[in-house]
Coordinates of C-alpha atoms and ligand atoms in Angstrom, one line a residue:
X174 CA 55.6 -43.4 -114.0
X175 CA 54.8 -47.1 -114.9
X176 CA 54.4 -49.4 -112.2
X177 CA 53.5 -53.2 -111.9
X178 CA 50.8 -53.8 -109.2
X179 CA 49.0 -56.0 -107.6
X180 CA 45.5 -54.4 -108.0
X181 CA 42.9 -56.8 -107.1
X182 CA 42.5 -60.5 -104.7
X183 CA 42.7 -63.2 -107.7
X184 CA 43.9 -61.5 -110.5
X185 CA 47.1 -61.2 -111.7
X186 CA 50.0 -57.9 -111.5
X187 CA 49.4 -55.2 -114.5
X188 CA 51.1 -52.4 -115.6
X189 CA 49.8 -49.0 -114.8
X190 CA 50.4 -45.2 -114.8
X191 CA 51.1 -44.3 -111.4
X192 CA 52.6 -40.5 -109.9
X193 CA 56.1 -40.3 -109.8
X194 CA 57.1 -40.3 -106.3
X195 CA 58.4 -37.0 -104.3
X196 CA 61.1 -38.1 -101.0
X197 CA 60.1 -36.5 -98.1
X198 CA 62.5 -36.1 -95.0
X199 CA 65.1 -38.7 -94.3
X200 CA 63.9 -40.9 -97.5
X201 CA 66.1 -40.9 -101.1
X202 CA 64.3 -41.8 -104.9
X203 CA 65.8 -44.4 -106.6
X204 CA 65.6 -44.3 -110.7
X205 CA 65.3 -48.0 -111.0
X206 CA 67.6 -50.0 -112.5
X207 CA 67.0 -53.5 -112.3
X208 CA 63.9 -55.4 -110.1
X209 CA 63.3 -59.3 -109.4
X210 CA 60.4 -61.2 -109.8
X211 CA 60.2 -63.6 -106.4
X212 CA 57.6 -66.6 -106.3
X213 CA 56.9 -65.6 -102.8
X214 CA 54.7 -62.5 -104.5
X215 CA 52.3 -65.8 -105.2
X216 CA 52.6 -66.6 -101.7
X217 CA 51.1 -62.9 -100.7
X218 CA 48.5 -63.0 -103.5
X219 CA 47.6 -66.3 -102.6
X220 CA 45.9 -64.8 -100.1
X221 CA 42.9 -62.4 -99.6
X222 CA 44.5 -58.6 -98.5
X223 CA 42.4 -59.1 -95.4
X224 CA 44.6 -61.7 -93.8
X225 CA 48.1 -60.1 -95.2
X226 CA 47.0 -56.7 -94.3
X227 CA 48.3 -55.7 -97.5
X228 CA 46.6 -52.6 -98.9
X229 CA 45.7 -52.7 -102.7
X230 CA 46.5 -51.3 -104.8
X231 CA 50.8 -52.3 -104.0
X232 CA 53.7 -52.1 -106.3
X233 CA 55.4 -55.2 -106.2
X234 CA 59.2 -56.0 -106.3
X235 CA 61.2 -56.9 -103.0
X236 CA 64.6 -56.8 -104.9
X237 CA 65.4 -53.6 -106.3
X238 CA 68.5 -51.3 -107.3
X239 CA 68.9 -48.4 -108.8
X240 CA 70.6 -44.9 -109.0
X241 CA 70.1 -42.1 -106.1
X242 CA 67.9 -39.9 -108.5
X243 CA 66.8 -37.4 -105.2
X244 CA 67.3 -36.9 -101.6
X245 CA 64.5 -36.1 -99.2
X246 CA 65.7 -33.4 -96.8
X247 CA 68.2 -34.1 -94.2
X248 CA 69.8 -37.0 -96.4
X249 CA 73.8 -36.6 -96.5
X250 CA 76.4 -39.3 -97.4
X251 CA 74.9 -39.9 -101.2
X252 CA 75.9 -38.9 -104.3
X253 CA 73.7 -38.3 -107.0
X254 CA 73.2 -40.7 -109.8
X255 CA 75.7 -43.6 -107.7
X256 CA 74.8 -46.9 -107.9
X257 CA 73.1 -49.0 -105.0
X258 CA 71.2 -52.2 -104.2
X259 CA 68.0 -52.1 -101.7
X260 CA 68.2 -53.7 -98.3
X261 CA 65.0 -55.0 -98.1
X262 CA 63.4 -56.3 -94.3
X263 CA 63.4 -53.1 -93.2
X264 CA 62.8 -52.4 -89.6
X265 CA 63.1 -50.0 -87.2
X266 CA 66.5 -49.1 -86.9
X267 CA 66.7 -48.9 -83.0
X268 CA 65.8 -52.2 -81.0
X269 CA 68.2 -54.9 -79.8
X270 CA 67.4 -56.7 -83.5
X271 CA 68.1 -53.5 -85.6
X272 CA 71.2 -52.4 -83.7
X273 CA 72.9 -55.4 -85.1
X274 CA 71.7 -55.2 -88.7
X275 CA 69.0 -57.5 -88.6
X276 CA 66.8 -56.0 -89.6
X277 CA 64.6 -58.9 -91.0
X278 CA 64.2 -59.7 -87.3
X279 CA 62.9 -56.2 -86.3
X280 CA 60.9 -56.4 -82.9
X281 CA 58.8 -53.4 -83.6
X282 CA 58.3 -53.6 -87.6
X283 CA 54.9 -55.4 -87.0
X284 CA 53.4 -53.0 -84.4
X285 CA 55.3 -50.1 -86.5
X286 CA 53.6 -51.0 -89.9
X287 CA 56.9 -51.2 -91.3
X288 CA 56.9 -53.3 -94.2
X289 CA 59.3 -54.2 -96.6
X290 CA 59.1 -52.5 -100.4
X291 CA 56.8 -54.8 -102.8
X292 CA 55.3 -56.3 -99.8
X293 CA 53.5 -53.6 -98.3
X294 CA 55.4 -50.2 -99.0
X295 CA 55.6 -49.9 -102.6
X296 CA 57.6 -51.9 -104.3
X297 CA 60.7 -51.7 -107.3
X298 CA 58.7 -53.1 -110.3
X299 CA 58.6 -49.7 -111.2
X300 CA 60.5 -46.6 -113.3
X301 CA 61.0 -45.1 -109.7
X302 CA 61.5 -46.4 -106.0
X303 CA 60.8 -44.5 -103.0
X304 CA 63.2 -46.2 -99.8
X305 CA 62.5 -44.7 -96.2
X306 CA 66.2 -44.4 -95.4
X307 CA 69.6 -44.3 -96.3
X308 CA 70.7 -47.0 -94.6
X309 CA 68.8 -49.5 -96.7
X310 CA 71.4 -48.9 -99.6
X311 CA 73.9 -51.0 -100.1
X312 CA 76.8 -49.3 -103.0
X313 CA 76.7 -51.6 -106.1
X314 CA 80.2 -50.9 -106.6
X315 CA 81.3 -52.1 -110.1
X316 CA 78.0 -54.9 -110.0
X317 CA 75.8 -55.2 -112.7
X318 CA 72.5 -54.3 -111.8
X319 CA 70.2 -57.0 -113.8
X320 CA 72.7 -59.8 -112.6
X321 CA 73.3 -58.9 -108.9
X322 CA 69.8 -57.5 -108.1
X323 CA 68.6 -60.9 -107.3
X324 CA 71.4 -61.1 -104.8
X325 CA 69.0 -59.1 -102.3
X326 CA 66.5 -62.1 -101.8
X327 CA 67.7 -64.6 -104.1
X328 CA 71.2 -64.6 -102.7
X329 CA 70.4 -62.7 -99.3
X330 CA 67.8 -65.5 -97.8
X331 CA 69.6 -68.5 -98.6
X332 CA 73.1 -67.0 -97.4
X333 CA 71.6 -66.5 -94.0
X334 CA 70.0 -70.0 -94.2
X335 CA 73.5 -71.4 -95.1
X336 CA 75.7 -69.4 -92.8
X337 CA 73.5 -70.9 -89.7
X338 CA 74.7 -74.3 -90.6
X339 CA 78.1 -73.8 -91.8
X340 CA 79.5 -75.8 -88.5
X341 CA 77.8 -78.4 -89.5
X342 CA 79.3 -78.8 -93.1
X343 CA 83.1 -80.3 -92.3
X344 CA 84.8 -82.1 -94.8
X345 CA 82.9 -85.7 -95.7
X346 CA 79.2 -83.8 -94.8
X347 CA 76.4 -83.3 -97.3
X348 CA 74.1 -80.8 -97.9
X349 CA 70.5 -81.1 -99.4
X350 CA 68.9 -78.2 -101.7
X351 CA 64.9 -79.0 -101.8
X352 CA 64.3 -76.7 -105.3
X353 CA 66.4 -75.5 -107.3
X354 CA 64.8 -72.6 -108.7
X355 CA 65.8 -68.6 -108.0
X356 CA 67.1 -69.2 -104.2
X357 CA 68.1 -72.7 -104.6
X358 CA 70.8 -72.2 -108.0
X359 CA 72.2 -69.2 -105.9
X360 CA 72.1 -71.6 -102.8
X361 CA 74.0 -74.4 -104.2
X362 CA 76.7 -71.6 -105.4
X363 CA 77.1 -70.1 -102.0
X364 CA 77.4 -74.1 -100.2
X365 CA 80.2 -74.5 -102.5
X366 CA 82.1 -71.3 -101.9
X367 CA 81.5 -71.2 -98.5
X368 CA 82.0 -75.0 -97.6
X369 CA 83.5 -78.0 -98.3
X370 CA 80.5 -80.3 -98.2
X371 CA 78.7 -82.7 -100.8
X372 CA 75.9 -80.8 -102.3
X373 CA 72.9 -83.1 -103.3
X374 CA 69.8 -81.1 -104.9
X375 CA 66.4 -81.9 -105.5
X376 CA 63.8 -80.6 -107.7
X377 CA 60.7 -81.4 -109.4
X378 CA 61.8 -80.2 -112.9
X379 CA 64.8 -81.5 -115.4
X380 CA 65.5 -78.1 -116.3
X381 CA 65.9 -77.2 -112.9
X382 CA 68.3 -80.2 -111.9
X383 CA 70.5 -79.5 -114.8
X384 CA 70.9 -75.8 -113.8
X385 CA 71.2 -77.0 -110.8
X386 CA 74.4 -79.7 -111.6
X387 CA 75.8 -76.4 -114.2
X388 CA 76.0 -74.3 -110.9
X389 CA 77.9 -77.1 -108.8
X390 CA 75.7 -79.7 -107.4
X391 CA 77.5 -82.7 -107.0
X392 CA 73.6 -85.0 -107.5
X393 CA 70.4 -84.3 -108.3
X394 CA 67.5 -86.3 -107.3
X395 CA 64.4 -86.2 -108.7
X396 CA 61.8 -84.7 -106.2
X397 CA 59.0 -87.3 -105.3
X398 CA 58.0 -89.9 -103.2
X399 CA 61.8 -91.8 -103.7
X400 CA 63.7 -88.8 -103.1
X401 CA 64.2 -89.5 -99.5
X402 CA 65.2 -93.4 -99.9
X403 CA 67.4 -92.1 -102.5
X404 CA 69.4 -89.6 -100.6
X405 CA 69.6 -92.1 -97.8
X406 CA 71.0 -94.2 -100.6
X407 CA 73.5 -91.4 -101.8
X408 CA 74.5 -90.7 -98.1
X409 CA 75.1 -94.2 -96.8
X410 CA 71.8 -94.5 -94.8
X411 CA 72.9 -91.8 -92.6
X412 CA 71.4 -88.4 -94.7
X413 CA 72.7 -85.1 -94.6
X414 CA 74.1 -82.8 -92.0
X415 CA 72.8 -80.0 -93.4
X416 CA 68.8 -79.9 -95.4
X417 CA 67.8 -76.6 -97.1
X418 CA 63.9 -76.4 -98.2
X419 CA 63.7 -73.8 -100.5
X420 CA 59.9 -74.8 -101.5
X421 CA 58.4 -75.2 -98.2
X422 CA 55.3 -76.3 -99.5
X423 CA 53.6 -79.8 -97.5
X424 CA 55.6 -82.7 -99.7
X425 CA 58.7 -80.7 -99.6
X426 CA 59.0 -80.3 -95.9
X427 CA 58.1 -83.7 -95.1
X428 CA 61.4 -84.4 -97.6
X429 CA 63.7 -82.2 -95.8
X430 CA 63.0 -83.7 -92.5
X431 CA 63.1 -86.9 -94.0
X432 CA 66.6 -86.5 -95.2
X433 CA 68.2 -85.2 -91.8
X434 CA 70.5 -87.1 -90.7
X435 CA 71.3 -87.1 -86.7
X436 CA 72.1 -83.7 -85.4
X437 CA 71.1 -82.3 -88.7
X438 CA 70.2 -78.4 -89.3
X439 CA 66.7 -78.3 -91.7
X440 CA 66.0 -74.9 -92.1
X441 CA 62.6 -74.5 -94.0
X442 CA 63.0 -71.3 -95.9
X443 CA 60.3 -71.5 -98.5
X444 CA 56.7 -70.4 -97.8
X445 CA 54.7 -72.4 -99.7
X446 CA 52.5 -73.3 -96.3
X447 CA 53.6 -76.4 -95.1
X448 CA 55.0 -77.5 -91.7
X449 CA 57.9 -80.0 -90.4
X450 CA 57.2 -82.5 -88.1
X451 CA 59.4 -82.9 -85.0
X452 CA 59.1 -85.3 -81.9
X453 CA 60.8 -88.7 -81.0
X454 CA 61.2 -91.2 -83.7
X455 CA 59.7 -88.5 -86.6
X456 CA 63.2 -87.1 -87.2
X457 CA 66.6 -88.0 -86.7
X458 CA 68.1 -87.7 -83.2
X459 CA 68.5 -84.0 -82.3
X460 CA 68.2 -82.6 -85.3
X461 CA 67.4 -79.1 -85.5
X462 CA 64.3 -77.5 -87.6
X463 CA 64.6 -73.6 -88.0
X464 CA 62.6 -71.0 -89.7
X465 CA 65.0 -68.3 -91.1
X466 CA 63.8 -65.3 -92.8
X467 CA 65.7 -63.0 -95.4
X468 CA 68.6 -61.6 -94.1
X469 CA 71.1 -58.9 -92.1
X470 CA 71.9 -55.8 -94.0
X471 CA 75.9 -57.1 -93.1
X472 CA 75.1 -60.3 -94.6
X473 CA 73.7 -58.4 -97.9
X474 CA 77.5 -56.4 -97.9
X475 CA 78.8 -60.2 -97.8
X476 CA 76.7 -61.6 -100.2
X477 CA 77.5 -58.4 -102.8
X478 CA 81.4 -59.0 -102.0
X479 CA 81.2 -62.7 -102.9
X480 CA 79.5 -62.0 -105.9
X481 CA 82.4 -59.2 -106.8
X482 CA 84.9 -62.5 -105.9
X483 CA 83.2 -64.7 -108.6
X484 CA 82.2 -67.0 -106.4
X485 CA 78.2 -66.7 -107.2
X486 CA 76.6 -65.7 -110.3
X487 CA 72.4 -65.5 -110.9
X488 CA 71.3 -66.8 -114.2
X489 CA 68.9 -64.2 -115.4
X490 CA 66.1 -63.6 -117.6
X491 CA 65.5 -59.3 -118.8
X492 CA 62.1 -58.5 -119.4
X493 CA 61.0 -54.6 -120.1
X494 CA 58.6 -53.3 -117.4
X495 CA 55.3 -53.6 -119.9
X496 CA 56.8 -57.5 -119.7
X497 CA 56.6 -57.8 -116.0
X498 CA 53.1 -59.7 -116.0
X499 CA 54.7 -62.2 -118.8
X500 CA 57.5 -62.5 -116.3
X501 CA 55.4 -63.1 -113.6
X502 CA 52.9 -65.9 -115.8
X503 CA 56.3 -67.5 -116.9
X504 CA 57.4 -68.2 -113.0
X505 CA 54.1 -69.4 -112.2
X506 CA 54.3 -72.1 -114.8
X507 CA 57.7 -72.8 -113.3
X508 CA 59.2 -72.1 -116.8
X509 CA 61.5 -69.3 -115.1
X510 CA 65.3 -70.9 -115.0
X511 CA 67.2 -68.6 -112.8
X512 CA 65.6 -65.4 -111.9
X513 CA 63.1 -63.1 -113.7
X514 CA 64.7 -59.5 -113.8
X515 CA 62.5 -56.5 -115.0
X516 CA 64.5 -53.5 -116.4
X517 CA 62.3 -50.6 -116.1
X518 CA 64.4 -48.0 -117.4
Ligands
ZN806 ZN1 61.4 -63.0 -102.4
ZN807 ZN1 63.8 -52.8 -85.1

């Protein structure tokens, strides 16, 4: 089968002939249906495989669904050919983390080597995808594939982020989105179905900031060294209850903290290596700064029935799998609006 892999330390993903995978015990094949491109793949290439501990070659893709095309021995409760989205932090499936479906915040994965698909088992930028256990599908239900895939990191990761500070968004409260790229457009959706708060979002691009206003942000701001006097400006002086930083990089968290007003939630979500600064007089008074990472598989089911609801809908671009490294040199570039979804079959 044809796979997209990340082959070599500085070079970019190509397509390749790989064999078509076999499911052993306990594990069901997936005929691919629909895959999304994530910039955090940069974030994992960025850096030589010794300090990921990523073994080369790896099929990327962290957002996959698909069709049950096999199942490995001992697999009930599937049907063949039904249509399902991939969980994808997937853990152990027994500690105190795993017993309540969060997964993402599996105690053991680490010392395990359990890592998620496309970012260290292999991955659904390809015809087929191999997943370790039936209880990281998810039924589609009557979803299309190409537009909901996304909705497993794209939607997943900023739902979590969002539910964290949902006490914090009453009526008369504002939220900031820092990037308004694949999580942020999806973010800004979610903030308004789930909360009645004034949604402010920042990016670096116009393209970006007018997805951004199409999808329900009530401002955009520019993203640069006024953004912060600005939303101060926007907010009355006092900033926003609620700061989401879906870039993460250096300038972007010094924003987010920037804009918290007092006892503020910041979650930083993006991984773009920078870090928030917190201590007396650097932030607002007792504000909160939080790291969140993807999501529960419940929170997945909730993000899928939202979508079902209308309430959130990913602006997609198709590319063919022999596209994926055009895909992949378009999001780099930033030119992506929405997300990049590879249809391998
Ligand atoms: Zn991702
Ligand atoms: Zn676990």
């Amino acid at each position: 089968m044809k796979a997209v892999q990340y082959r070599e330390f500085g070079t970019f993903p190509e397509v390749v002939e790989v064999p078509d995978p076999e499911p052993g015990p306990g594990q069901v094949l997936l005929k691919v249906t629909a895959a999304g491109v994530c910039h955090s793949d940069f974030a994992v290439m960025s850096h030589p495989p010794e300090e990921t501990g990523l073994k080369l070659p790896l099929t990327l893709g962290h957002e996959g669904a698909g069709t049950v095309a096999k199942l490995g021995a001992g697999v009930t409760g599937l049907v063949l050919g039904e249509p399902v989205a991939v969980y994808g932090p997937w853990g152990c499936g027994t500690c105190t983390m795993c017993a309540q479906g969060k997964e993402n915040y599996c105690l053991r994965a680490a010392a395990l080597g359990i890592r998620p698909p496309g970012l260290g088992a292999p991955g659904a930028l390809a015809e087929y995808l191999l997943v370790d256990a039936p209880r990281h599908l998810v039924p589609l239900g009557g979803l299309d594939p190409v537009r909901s895939v996304p909705l497993t990191d794209a939607g997943l990761t900023p739902y979590h982020a969002i539910k964290g500070a949902l006490p914090r968004l009453v009526p008369g409260s504002t939220a900031v989105v820092i990037g308004a790229g694949g999580l942020g457009h999806v973010a800004i959706q979610l903030l308004r179905a789930l909360s009645p708060a004034r949604v402010i979002a920042l990016d670096v691009s116009d393209e970006k900031l007018d997805l951004a206003r199409t999808v329900g942000a009530h401002e955009v701001v520019t993203s640069d060294a006024s953004a912060v006097a600005r939303v101060r400006e926007l907010t009355g002086g006092l900033g926003a209850q609620a700061v989401f930083d879906f870039v993460g990089a250096p300038p972007t968290t010094a924003t987010a903290t920037g804009v918290a007003g007092v006892e503020a939630d910041v979650a930083i979500v993006g991984i773009g290596g920078g870090a928030a600064s917190v201590g007396f007089g650097s932030i607002a008074y007792d504000a909160s700064v939080r790291a969140p990472y993807w999501g529960s598989r419940a929170e997945l089911i909730e993000v899928l029935d939202l979508a079902r609801a209308g309430s959130v809908d990913v602006h997609v671009e198709t590319y063919s799998i022999d596209e994926a490294p055009l895909a992949y040199q378009r999001l780099h570039e930033g030119k992506v609006n929405g997300r990049a979804v590879i249809v391998p079959n």
